[in-house]
Coordinates of C-alpha atoms and ligand atoms in Angstrom, one line a residue:
M298 CA 233.5 141.1 240.3
P299 CA 231.4 141.3 237.1
V300 CA 227.9 139.7 237.5
S301 CA 226.0 137.8 234.9
P302 CA 222.9 139.4 233.5
K303 CA 219.4 138.1 234.6
I304 CA 217.2 136.9 231.8
Y305 CA 213.4 137.3 231.9
H306 CA 211.2 135.7 229.3
G307 CA 208.4 137.7 227.8
N308 CA 204.8 137.1 229.0
S309 CA 203.0 134.7 226.8
T310 CA 199.5 136.1 227.1
P311 CA 197.8 135.6 223.8
S312 CA 196.7 139.3 223.8
P313 CA 198.9 141.6 225.8
D314 CA 196.5 144.5 225.4
A315 CA 194.8 144.2 228.7
E316 CA 198.0 144.0 230.7
L317 CA 199.6 146.9 228.7
A318 CA 196.5 149.1 229.3
A319 CA 196.5 148.3 233.0
L320 CA 200.2 149.2 233.3
I321 CA 199.7 152.4 231.4
D322 CA 196.6 153.4 233.4
A323 CA 198.5 152.7 236.7
H324 CA 201.2 155.2 235.7
P325 CA 199.4 158.3 234.4
K326 CA 201.0 161.4 233.0
P327 CA 201.9 163.9 235.8
S328 CA 199.6 166.9 235.8
S329 CA 202.6 169.2 236.3
L330 CA 204.0 168.4 232.9
S331 CA 202.5 169.5 229.6
E332 CA 204.5 167.3 227.3
Y333 CA 207.5 164.9 227.5
S334 CA 210.2 165.9 225.0
Y335 CA 213.1 163.8 223.7
G336 CA 216.2 165.8 224.6
T337 CA 219.7 165.6 223.1
A338 CA 220.2 162.2 224.7
G339 CA 216.7 160.9 225.4
F340 CA 214.0 161.6 228.1
R341 CA 215.5 163.3 231.2
Y342 CA 213.4 164.7 234.1
E343 CA 213.1 164.8 237.8
A344 CA 212.6 161.1 238.8
S345 CA 209.0 161.4 240.1
L346 CA 207.9 162.5 236.6
L347 CA 209.3 159.4 234.9
P348 CA 207.1 156.3 235.7
C349 CA 204.6 157.2 233.0
V350 CA 207.2 157.6 230.3
F351 CA 209.3 154.6 231.4
V352 CA 206.3 152.2 231.2
R353 CA 205.7 153.4 227.7
M354 CA 209.4 153.2 226.8
G355 CA 209.6 149.6 228.0
I356 CA 206.9 148.9 225.5
F357 CA 208.6 151.1 222.9
A358 CA 211.9 149.3 223.2
A359 CA 210.2 146.0 222.5
L360 CA 208.4 147.5 219.5
R361 CA 211.7 148.8 218.2
S362 CA 213.3 145.4 218.5
A363 CA 210.2 143.9 216.7
S364 CA 210.6 146.5 213.9
L365 CA 214.2 145.3 213.4
G366 CA 213.1 141.7 212.9
G367 CA 214.1 140.7 216.5
E368 CA 217.5 142.4 216.6
E369 CA 218.4 143.3 220.2
V370 CA 218.1 146.8 221.5
G371 CA 218.8 148.5 224.8
A372 CA 217.5 151.0 227.4
M373 CA 219.8 152.6 229.9
I374 CA 218.3 154.2 233.0
T375 CA 220.5 157.2 233.8
A376 CA 220.6 161.0 233.9
S377 CA 224.3 161.0 233.3
H378 CA 225.9 164.1 234.8
N379 CA 222.7 165.6 236.2
A380 CA 222.1 165.9 239.9
E381 CA 220.9 162.8 241.9
P382 CA 217.2 163.8 241.9
D383 CA 217.0 163.5 238.1
N384 CA 216.8 160.4 236.0
G385 CA 216.3 159.5 232.4
M386 CA 216.6 157.0 229.6
K387 CA 219.0 156.5 226.8
L388 CA 217.8 154.1 224.1
A389 CA 220.3 152.0 222.1
D390 CA 219.6 150.8 218.6
S391 CA 220.7 147.4 217.5
H392 CA 224.1 148.7 216.1
G393 CA 224.8 149.8 219.7
G394 CA 224.5 153.5 218.8
M395 CA 221.8 156.0 219.6
L396 CA 218.2 155.5 218.6
D397 CA 217.4 156.2 215.0
A398 CA 216.1 159.8 214.6
A399 CA 212.9 158.8 212.8
W400 CA 212.0 156.6 215.8
E401 CA 212.6 159.4 218.3
E402 CA 209.4 160.9 216.9
H403 CA 207.5 157.6 217.6
A404 CA 208.9 157.6 221.1
V405 CA 207.7 161.1 221.7
S406 CA 204.2 160.3 220.3
L407 CA 203.9 157.2 222.6
A408 CA 205.2 159.1 225.6
N409 CA 202.6 161.8 225.1
A410 CA 199.6 159.6 224.1
P411 CA 196.7 161.0 226.3
D412 CA 195.6 157.6 227.6
S413 CA 195.9 153.8 227.3
Q414 CA 193.5 153.6 224.5
H415 CA 195.4 156.1 222.3
A416 CA 198.7 154.4 223.4
L417 CA 197.4 151.0 222.3
A418 CA 196.2 152.3 219.0
L419 CA 199.7 153.8 218.3
I420 CA 201.4 150.5 219.4
H421 CA 199.2 148.6 216.9
T422 CA 199.9 151.1 214.1
L423 CA 203.6 150.9 214.6
L424 CA 203.5 147.1 214.7
S425 CA 201.5 146.9 211.5
Q426 CA 203.7 149.5 209.7
H427 CA 207.1 148.3 210.8
T428 CA 206.9 144.5 211.3
S429 CA 206.3 141.8 208.7
T430 CA 204.1 139.9 211.2
G431 CA 202.3 143.1 212.2
D432 CA 198.8 142.6 213.5
G433 CA 197.1 145.4 211.7
G434 CA 195.3 146.4 214.8
N435 CA 194.7 143.1 216.6
S436 CA 197.6 141.6 218.4
S437 CA 195.7 138.4 219.3
K438 CA 195.5 137.2 215.7
K439 CA 199.1 136.9 214.6
K440 CA 202.3 135.9 216.3
L441 CA 204.6 138.8 217.2
P442 CA 208.3 138.6 216.0
K443 CA 211.1 138.0 218.4
M444 CA 211.9 140.9 220.7
V445 CA 214.9 141.3 223.0
V446 CA 215.6 144.3 225.2
H447 CA 218.8 144.8 227.2
I448 CA 218.4 147.0 230.3
G449 CA 221.1 148.7 232.4
R450 CA 221.0 151.3 235.1
D451 CA 223.2 153.7 237.0
T452 CA 223.5 154.0 240.8
R453 CA 220.8 156.5 241.5
S454 CA 218.4 155.4 244.2
H455 CA 215.4 155.5 241.9
S456 CA 217.1 153.7 239.0
L457 CA 216.2 150.2 240.4
P458 CA 212.4 150.8 240.7
L459 CA 212.3 152.6 237.4
A460 CA 214.2 149.7 235.7
A461 CA 211.7 147.3 237.2
L462 CA 208.9 149.2 235.5
V463 CA 210.7 149.1 232.1
I464 CA 211.3 145.4 232.5
R465 CA 207.6 144.7 233.4
A466 CA 206.4 146.7 230.4
S467 CA 208.8 145.1 227.9
R468 CA 207.8 141.6 229.2
A469 CA 204.2 142.5 228.9
M470 CA 204.8 143.1 225.2
G471 CA 206.2 139.6 225.0
A472 CA 209.9 140.7 224.8
T473 CA 212.7 138.8 226.4
V474 CA 214.5 141.1 228.8
I475 CA 218.2 140.9 229.6
D476 CA 218.8 142.8 232.8
H477 CA 222.5 143.8 233.2
G478 CA 221.9 145.5 236.6
E479 CA 224.2 148.4 237.4
V480 CA 226.4 149.1 234.5
T481 CA 227.9 152.2 232.8
T482 CA 226.1 153.6 229.7
P483 CA 228.8 152.6 227.3
Q484 CA 228.8 149.0 228.7
L485 CA 225.1 148.7 227.9
H486 CA 225.7 150.0 224.4
H487 CA 228.6 147.6 224.1
F488 CA 226.3 144.6 225.1
V489 CA 223.7 145.6 222.5
M490 CA 226.3 146.0 219.8
H491 CA 227.9 142.6 220.6
A492 CA 224.5 140.9 221.0
N493 CA 223.8 141.6 217.3
G494 CA 227.1 139.9 216.4
H495 CA 226.7 140.0 212.6
M496 CA 227.3 143.8 212.8
L497 CA 230.8 143.3 214.5
P498 CA 233.9 143.5 212.4
S499 CA 235.7 140.1 212.6
I500 CA 238.7 141.8 214.3
I501 CA 236.6 142.4 217.5
P502 CA 235.9 139.3 219.6
Q503 CA 232.2 139.0 220.3
R504 CA 231.6 139.3 224.1
C505 CA 228.2 140.5 225.2
N506 CA 228.5 140.4 229.0
E507 CA 230.4 142.4 231.5
S508 CA 233.3 140.0 232.1
G509 CA 233.8 139.8 228.3
Y510 CA 233.7 143.6 228.1
C511 CA 236.4 143.9 230.8
E512 CA 238.6 141.1 229.3
I513 CA 238.6 142.4 225.8
M514 CA 239.5 145.9 226.9
A515 CA 242.1 144.9 229.4
M516 CA 243.8 142.5 227.0
S517 CA 243.9 145.0 224.2
Y518 CA 245.2 147.7 226.6
A519 CA 248.0 145.4 227.8
A520 CA 248.8 144.4 224.2
L521 CA 249.1 148.1 223.2
L522 CA 251.3 148.8 226.2
R523 CA 253.5 145.8 225.4
T524 CA 254.3 147.3 222.0
G525 CA 256.4 149.8 223.9
S526 CA 258.9 147.2 225.0
V527 CA 260.2 146.8 221.5
G528 CA 259.4 150.2 220.0
G529 CA 260.8 152.8 222.4
K530 CA 264.0 154.9 222.1
G531 CA 265.9 154.7 225.4
N532 CA 263.4 154.5 228.2
V533 CA 260.5 155.9 226.1
G534 CA 257.7 153.4 226.0
K535 CA 259.6 150.9 228.2
Q536 CA 259.2 152.3 231.7
R537 CA 256.6 154.6 233.2
L538 CA 257.5 158.1 234.1
H539 CA 257.2 158.6 237.8
S540 CA 254.6 161.3 237.3
T541 CA 252.3 158.8 235.6
S542 CA 252.9 155.7 237.7
T543 CA 249.6 156.2 239.7
L544 CA 246.4 157.2 237.9
V545 CA 243.8 158.7 240.2
I546 CA 240.2 158.2 239.0
D547 CA 237.4 160.5 240.2
G548 CA 234.3 158.3 239.7
A549 CA 231.8 161.2 240.3
C550 CA 230.4 159.1 243.1
G551 CA 228.7 157.1 240.4
I552 CA 228.8 153.8 238.6
G553 CA 232.2 154.4 236.9
A554 CA 234.1 154.2 240.2
L555 CA 232.7 150.6 240.8
K556 CA 233.3 149.4 237.3
I557 CA 236.9 150.7 236.9
N558 CA 237.7 149.0 240.1
Q559 CA 236.9 145.7 238.5
F560 CA 239.9 146.1 236.3
Q561 CA 242.2 145.9 239.3
H562 CA 241.5 142.1 239.5
I563 CA 242.3 141.6 235.8
F564 CA 245.5 143.7 236.1
E565 CA 246.6 141.6 239.1
K566 CA 246.1 138.5 237.0
L567 CA 248.1 140.1 234.2
R568 CA 250.9 141.0 236.7
A569 CA 250.9 137.4 238.0
E570 CA 251.4 136.2 234.4
G571 CA 254.3 138.6 234.0
C572 CA 252.5 140.9 231.5
T573 CA 253.3 143.9 233.5
V574 CA 254.8 146.2 230.9
G575 CA 253.6 149.7 231.6
L576 CA 250.5 149.0 233.7
P577 CA 249.9 151.9 236.1
T578 CA 248.5 151.7 239.6
L579 CA 244.9 152.7 239.6
H580 CA 243.6 154.6 242.6
T581 CA 239.9 155.2 242.4
V582 CA 238.1 157.9 244.6
N583 CA 234.6 159.2 244.8
F584 CA 232.6 155.9 245.0
P585 CA 228.8 155.9 245.2
G586 CA 227.8 156.9 248.7
D587 CA 231.0 158.8 249.4
G588 CA 229.4 162.0 248.4
P589 CA 226.5 163.3 246.3
L590 CA 226.5 162.1 242.7
N591 CA 228.2 164.6 240.3
D592 CA 228.3 167.2 243.0
K593 CA 231.5 169.2 242.9
C594 CA 233.2 166.2 241.3
G595 CA 233.1 164.3 238.0
A596 CA 233.8 165.3 234.4
E597 CA 231.0 167.8 234.0
Y598 CA 231.9 169.8 237.1
V599 CA 235.7 169.8 236.4
Q600 CA 235.3 170.7 232.7
K601 CA 232.6 173.4 233.0
Q602 CA 234.0 175.0 236.2
Q603 CA 237.6 174.4 235.2
L604 CA 238.3 173.4 238.8
P605 CA 239.6 170.2 240.5
P606 CA 237.1 167.7 241.9
R607 CA 236.3 167.5 245.6
L608 CA 237.7 164.2 247.0
Y609 CA 235.0 162.6 249.2
T610 CA 236.5 159.2 249.8
P611 CA 237.7 159.3 253.4
S612 CA 241.0 157.5 252.7
S613 CA 241.8 159.9 249.9
K614 CA 242.2 163.0 252.1
G615 CA 245.8 164.1 251.8
A616 CA 246.8 160.8 250.3
V617 CA 246.2 161.4 246.6
S618 CA 248.9 162.5 244.2
K619 CA 247.4 165.2 241.9
R620 CA 249.9 164.7 239.1
Y621 CA 247.9 162.3 237.0
M622 CA 244.1 162.5 237.5
T623 CA 241.0 161.8 235.5
S624 CA 237.3 162.4 236.1
F625 CA 234.4 160.4 234.8
D626 CA 230.8 161.6 234.7
G627 CA 227.8 159.9 236.5
D628 CA 227.3 157.2 233.8
A629 CA 230.9 157.0 232.7
D630 CA 230.5 158.0 229.1
R631 CA 232.6 161.1 229.5
I632 CA 236.2 161.6 230.7
V633 CA 238.6 164.6 231.2
F634 CA 242.1 164.5 232.5
H635 CA 243.7 167.1 234.9
F636 CA 246.7 167.7 237.1
E637 CA 248.2 170.1 239.6
D638 CA 251.7 171.4 238.7
E639 CA 254.5 172.0 241.1
A640 CA 253.3 175.5 241.7
G641 CA 249.8 174.1 242.7
K642 CA 248.2 175.4 239.5
F643 CA 245.3 173.3 238.1
H644 CA 245.4 172.2 234.4
L645 CA 242.5 170.7 232.5
L646 CA 242.9 168.4 229.5
D647 CA 239.5 168.2 228.0
G648 CA 237.9 166.4 225.0
D649 CA 239.7 168.7 222.6
K650 CA 243.1 167.7 224.0
I651 CA 242.1 164.0 223.9
A652 CA 241.1 164.4 220.2
V653 CA 244.5 165.9 219.4
L654 CA 246.5 163.2 221.3
V655 CA 244.5 160.3 219.8
S656 CA 244.3 161.5 216.2
S657 CA 248.0 162.4 216.0
F658 CA 248.9 159.0 217.5
I659 CA 246.8 157.1 215.0
Q660 CA 247.9 159.1 212.1
D661 CA 251.6 158.6 213.0
E662 CA 251.1 154.9 213.3
L663 CA 249.3 154.7 210.0
R664 CA 252.1 156.7 208.3
C665 CA 254.7 154.1 209.5
I666 CA 252.9 151.7 207.2
D667 CA 251.6 154.1 204.5
P668 CA 254.0 157.1 204.4
E669 CA 251.8 158.9 201.8
G670 CA 248.8 158.7 204.1
K671 CA 246.5 158.0 201.2
A672 CA 245.0 154.6 201.9
V673 CA 242.8 155.6 204.9
K674 CA 241.0 158.9 205.3
C675 CA 241.5 160.2 208.9
G676 CA 239.8 163.1 210.5
V677 CA 238.4 164.6 213.6
V678 CA 234.8 165.7 214.3
Q679 CA 234.4 168.5 216.8
T680 CA 231.5 170.7 217.8
A681 CA 231.3 174.5 217.9
Y682 CA 232.4 174.2 221.6
A683 CA 235.8 173.0 220.5
N684 CA 238.5 175.5 221.6
G685 CA 239.8 177.4 218.5
S686 CA 243.4 176.6 219.4
S687 CA 242.6 172.8 219.2
T688 CA 241.0 173.2 215.8
L689 CA 244.0 175.2 214.5
Y690 CA 246.4 172.7 216.0
L691 CA 244.6 169.8 214.3
K692 CA 244.6 171.5 210.9
N693 CA 248.1 173.0 211.0
V694 CA 250.2 170.6 213.1
V695 CA 248.5 167.2 213.1
K696 CA 247.5 168.1 209.5
T697 CA 244.2 166.2 209.7
N698 CA 240.7 166.9 208.4
V699 CA 238.3 168.6 210.8
V700 CA 234.5 168.7 210.5
I701 CA 232.3 170.7 212.9
A702 CA 229.0 169.0 213.7
K703 CA 226.0 169.8 215.8
T704 CA 226.3 169.2 219.6
G705 CA 225.2 165.8 220.8
V706 CA 226.6 162.3 220.4
K707 CA 224.1 161.3 217.7
F708 CA 225.4 164.1 215.4
V709 CA 229.1 163.8 216.0
H710 CA 229.0 160.0 215.8
A711 CA 227.1 160.1 212.5
A712 CA 229.6 162.7 211.1
A713 CA 232.6 160.6 212.0
H714 CA 231.1 157.5 210.5
H715 CA 230.1 159.4 207.3
H716 CA 233.2 161.4 206.6
F717 CA 236.1 159.2 207.6
D718 CA 237.6 155.7 207.5
V719 CA 239.2 156.5 210.9
G720 CA 237.0 159.1 212.5
V721 CA 238.0 160.6 215.9
Y722 CA 235.2 162.5 217.6
F723 CA 235.3 164.3 220.9
E724 CA 233.1 166.9 222.4
A725 CA 235.0 169.4 224.5
N726 CA 233.0 168.0 227.5
G727 CA 234.9 164.7 227.2
H728 CA 232.4 162.5 225.3
G729 CA 234.1 160.8 222.4
T730 CA 235.6 157.8 220.7
V731 CA 237.3 156.6 217.5
L732 CA 235.3 154.8 214.8
F733 CA 237.0 152.5 212.4
G734 CA 235.4 151.9 209.0
P735 CA 235.7 149.1 206.4
K736 CA 238.7 150.7 204.6
F737 CA 240.6 150.6 207.9
Y738 CA 240.0 146.9 208.3
D739 CA 241.0 146.3 204.6
F740 CA 244.2 148.3 205.3
I741 CA 245.0 146.1 208.3
S742 CA 244.5 142.9 206.3
A743 CA 246.7 144.2 203.5
A744 CA 249.4 145.3 205.9
D745 CA 249.2 141.9 207.6
A746 CA 249.9 140.2 204.3
K747 CA 252.7 142.6 203.4
L748 CA 254.5 142.6 206.7
R749 CA 254.3 138.9 207.4
G750 CA 257.7 137.4 208.2
T751 CA 259.3 140.8 208.9
S752 CA 261.1 141.5 212.2
R753 CA 259.1 142.3 215.4
H754 CA 261.3 145.3 215.7
N755 CA 260.4 146.6 212.3
R756 CA 258.7 150.0 212.9
A757 CA 255.9 149.2 210.4
N758 CA 255.3 145.9 212.2
I759 CA 255.0 147.6 215.5
A760 CA 252.6 150.1 214.0
L761 CA 250.5 147.3 212.7
R762 CA 250.4 145.6 216.1
R763 CA 249.3 148.9 217.7
L764 CA 246.6 149.7 215.1
R765 CA 245.2 146.1 215.2
V766 CA 244.2 146.2 218.8
L767 CA 242.5 149.6 218.7
P768 CA 239.0 148.6 217.5
A769 CA 238.7 146.2 220.4
L770 CA 240.1 148.7 222.9
V771 CA 238.1 151.7 221.8
N772 CA 234.3 151.4 222.3
Q773 CA 232.8 151.3 218.8
S774 CA 229.3 152.2 219.9
V775 CA 229.6 155.4 222.0
G776 CA 232.2 157.3 224.0
D777 CA 233.4 155.3 227.0
A778 CA 235.3 156.8 229.9
M779 CA 237.0 153.5 230.8
S780 CA 238.0 152.7 227.3
D781 CA 239.2 156.2 226.6
M782 CA 241.2 156.3 229.8
M783 CA 243.1 153.2 228.8
L784 CA 243.7 154.5 225.3
V785 CA 245.0 157.8 226.5
D786 CA 247.2 156.2 229.1
A787 CA 248.7 153.8 226.6
I788 CA 249.4 156.6 224.2
L789 CA 251.1 158.7 226.9
F790 CA 253.1 155.7 227.9
L791 CA 254.2 154.9 224.4
R792 CA 255.1 158.6 223.8
G793 CA 256.9 158.8 227.1
W794 CA 254.8 161.8 228.1
D795 CA 253.0 163.0 231.2
L796 CA 250.1 165.3 231.5
S797 CA 252.3 168.3 231.5
T798 CA 254.0 167.5 228.2
W799 CA 250.6 166.7 226.6
S800 CA 249.1 169.9 228.0
K801 CA 251.8 172.0 226.4
L802 CA 251.0 170.9 222.9
Y803 CA 248.9 174.1 222.6
S804 CA 247.3 176.6 224.9
D805 CA 243.6 176.9 225.0
M806 CA 242.1 180.3 224.1
P807 CA 240.4 181.8 227.2
S808 CA 236.7 181.0 227.0
K809 CA 233.5 181.6 228.8
Q810 CA 230.2 179.6 228.9
A811 CA 227.0 181.0 230.3
K812 CA 223.2 180.6 229.9
V813 CA 220.2 182.9 229.7
K814 CA 216.6 182.0 230.4
V815 CA 214.0 183.2 227.8
A816 CA 210.2 182.7 227.5
D817 CA 210.5 180.3 224.5
R818 CA 214.0 179.1 223.5
S819 CA 212.6 177.6 220.3
I820 CA 212.5 181.0 218.7
I821 CA 216.3 180.7 218.4
T822 CA 217.4 178.6 215.5
T823 CA 221.0 178.0 214.2
N824 CA 222.8 176.9 211.1
E825 CA 223.6 173.2 210.6
N826 CA 226.7 173.2 212.9
E827 CA 225.4 175.8 215.4
T828 CA 228.2 178.3 214.7
A829 CA 225.8 181.0 213.8
A830 CA 222.2 181.9 214.7
V831 CA 219.7 182.0 211.8
A832 CA 216.7 183.4 213.7
P833 CA 216.0 185.9 215.0
A834 CA 218.0 187.6 212.2
A835 CA 218.8 190.6 214.2
L836 CA 220.6 188.5 216.8
Q837 CA 223.4 187.2 214.5
I838 CA 223.9 190.7 213.0
A839 CA 224.4 192.1 216.5
L840 CA 226.6 189.2 217.6
Q841 CA 228.8 189.6 214.5
A842 CA 229.2 193.3 215.3
A843 CA 230.3 192.4 218.9
M844 CA 232.8 189.8 217.5
D845 CA 234.2 192.3 215.0
D846 CA 234.6 194.8 217.8
M847 CA 236.5 192.3 219.9
I848 CA 238.7 191.3 216.9
S849 CA 239.7 194.9 216.4
Q850 CA 240.4 195.4 220.1
E851 CA 242.6 192.3 220.4
S852 CA 245.4 191.8 217.9
S853 CA 245.4 188.0 217.4
G854 CA 248.3 187.6 214.9
N855 CA 247.9 184.2 213.2
G856 CA 246.0 182.6 216.1
P857 CA 242.3 181.9 216.3
K858 CA 240.1 185.0 216.2
P859 CA 237.6 185.8 219.0
R860 CA 234.3 184.2 218.4
C861 CA 230.9 183.7 220.0
F862 CA 227.9 181.6 219.3
V863 CA 224.5 180.9 221.0
R864 CA 222.2 177.9 220.8
P865 CA 219.1 176.6 222.6
S866 CA 220.1 173.8 225.1
G867 CA 218.8 170.3 224.3
T868 CA 218.8 169.2 227.9
E869 CA 217.8 172.3 229.9
D870 CA 215.3 175.2 229.6
A871 CA 217.9 177.8 228.7
V872 CA 219.9 179.4 225.8
R873 CA 223.6 178.6 226.0
V874 CA 226.3 181.1 225.2
Y875 CA 230.0 180.3 224.3
A876 CA 232.6 182.9 223.8
E877 CA 236.4 182.8 223.3
A878 CA 238.9 185.5 222.9
N879 CA 242.6 186.2 223.3
T880 CA 242.2 187.3 226.9
Q881 CA 239.8 186.0 229.7
K882 CA 238.5 189.6 230.0
G883 CA 237.7 189.6 226.3
A884 CA 235.9 186.2 226.5
D885 CA 233.9 187.4 229.6
T886 CA 233.0 190.6 227.8
L887 CA 231.9 188.9 224.6
A888 CA 229.8 186.3 226.5
Y889 CA 228.1 189.1 228.5
E890 CA 227.3 191.0 225.4
A891 CA 225.8 187.9 223.8
M892 CA 223.7 187.3 227.0
M893 CA 222.4 190.9 226.9
L894 CA 221.5 190.5 223.2
I895 CA 219.6 187.3 223.9
Y896 CA 217.9 188.9 226.8
K897 CA 216.8 191.9 224.8
L898 CA 216.0 190.3 221.4
C899 CA 214.6 186.9 222.5
G900 CA 212.3 187.6 225.4
G901 CA 214.6 187.2 228.4
V902 CA 212.9 186.4 231.7
G903 CA 213.9 187.5 235.2
A904 CA 216.5 190.0 236.0
P905 CA 218.9 191.1 233.2
P906 CA 222.3 189.3 233.1
Q907 CA 225.1 190.7 235.2
P908 CA 228.6 191.3 233.8
L909 CA 230.8 188.2 234.0
I910 CA 234.2 188.1 235.8
T911 CA 236.2 185.0 235.8
N912 CA 238.7 184.4 238.5
R913 CA 241.0 181.4 237.8
L914 CA 243.0 179.4 240.4
Ligands
16G181 C1 223.9 165.5 226.2 C2 224.7 164.8 225.1 C3 226.1 165.5 224.9 C4 225.9 167.0 224.7 C5 225.0 167.6 225.7 C6 224.7 169.0 225.3 C7 224.6 162.5 224.5 C8 224.9 161.0 225.0 N1 224.9 163.4 225.4 O1 224.6 165.3 227.4 O2 226.7 164.9 223.8 O3 227.1 167.6 224.6 O4 223.8 166.9 225.9 O5 223.7 169.5 226.2 O6 224.2 162.7 223.4 P1 223.0 170.9 225.9 O7 222.1 170.7 224.7 O8 222.2 171.1 227.1 O9 224.0 171.9 225.7
MG182 MG1 227.1 160.9 230.6

């Protein structure tokens, strides 16, 4: 059952400096690390390297809250899809999204301050520059503003002691800490967004604890399913297809397995109340402790390896139907779907397929109210990793706008927010959500007024009921595996589809991902959306020649052309390569050529890359 958060009040020492210095001194910088860097999604390292940076980030989170006039912020202790020995921290700003880019620099400076004296000097500078009650260098003279920090953690064994350090450090700064215990990353972001209630659109009920989160989501999901009972043709949207009656959830042996299981209780309650339209049976496997976290299971493994997850839960052996499956990652902010067909072949439905399903559904519903499609600007944000077939399908069949943004949630989220009134973003790896802007809410109010009094069976009225529940069902702060799972399931139900029908909308171009180790990956820079390398200049010229060669070898008709790009990873010490072509052999060849070019032109280390050969199931 959901638990209530624990609230710790900040220490009321008149001058926190002595305690802060003692905490910092007690957790020195590891000698094995030259500098902490802020990766794509925050600090992420092997857990024993983290106490130093976590103490400082506990202080930093309090400072950030102070700089926002006491708005509440969050810190999530997780290394997401990484292996169990790693840990990390994702910081949530008061709107619930990722930390502001300018503040990432302050976080890095504080993480790398050589000692407590320098760290304290930086803390005082930030306080005086960014708070109206700043102390100008002496925290004992003036009262600090209100500071509130929400903390959440995943199921890693070291997450509890690391969270305790963050709590101590935030409290030492004088901040109130709200400790949510074990939660998913998107739950923590949700709590922060809801805690700063003035930022929530009125259509979304304000609930900033776990039971509220579950209730809003389950109720919105059930409401969306119920619209099928009046809207379907024949059985479509009224009865579940047998192949989707049980949804098997691979929890990656992490927190997502525990949390999705909590929905069982709510669903039972809904069933008892007779609100059973379309609810599937949930069958969760791969709980914490069943197997190693993210190892041969979970969204990252399934998507990158294009293989089914290993099922660790003892009772799941032989007892699991593989027709309708989904995999979360270790902190449940990513999701992919997959199934095994009658011939035993594995099929993956990744973030690109989710973007296609969700954007076409929303667009169809909007058009039922506004056939011209002019009132609300819809679009999809993808990254360079999006399969070329998905981009083509979005443009030519869904007929929606597509923007390609830089890899990483902070970039795709910002692009969706900036470009569209309804912005769907999904990375191919399964991280994504749908953002609804002010024009969407105006559209809903206008439609409400226009359609009041019309029949419940009126198609525009049904569309309105569907669209109205989406902002509460779909996490508005970050991608959320549980929320996305319910959204996708409801759309499949309303469309009368199973994974096989959805999968056949388009066929993915064969693709290959690989990585190369170089002495210094920062010598490779790319253009804004990472589709081409800018430096070293010779690299892009040679890559283009390899692509042209592949294009002339493979006749691609009107389909997407073979392509390849490279970029330095933001989470690992490696340069990543992505290639796609009309054949798997072509994709493998192109990726291998790119690896060799990186190795030769960018200071490859170790043995030269070997040719790539993909064998699919
Ligand atoms: C992080 C990002 C994810 C991105 C991935 C790229 C967040 C919450 N997560 O996991 O969006 O796709 O990094 O990793 O921002 P890479 O830079 O190593 O390729
Ligand atoms: Mg994750």
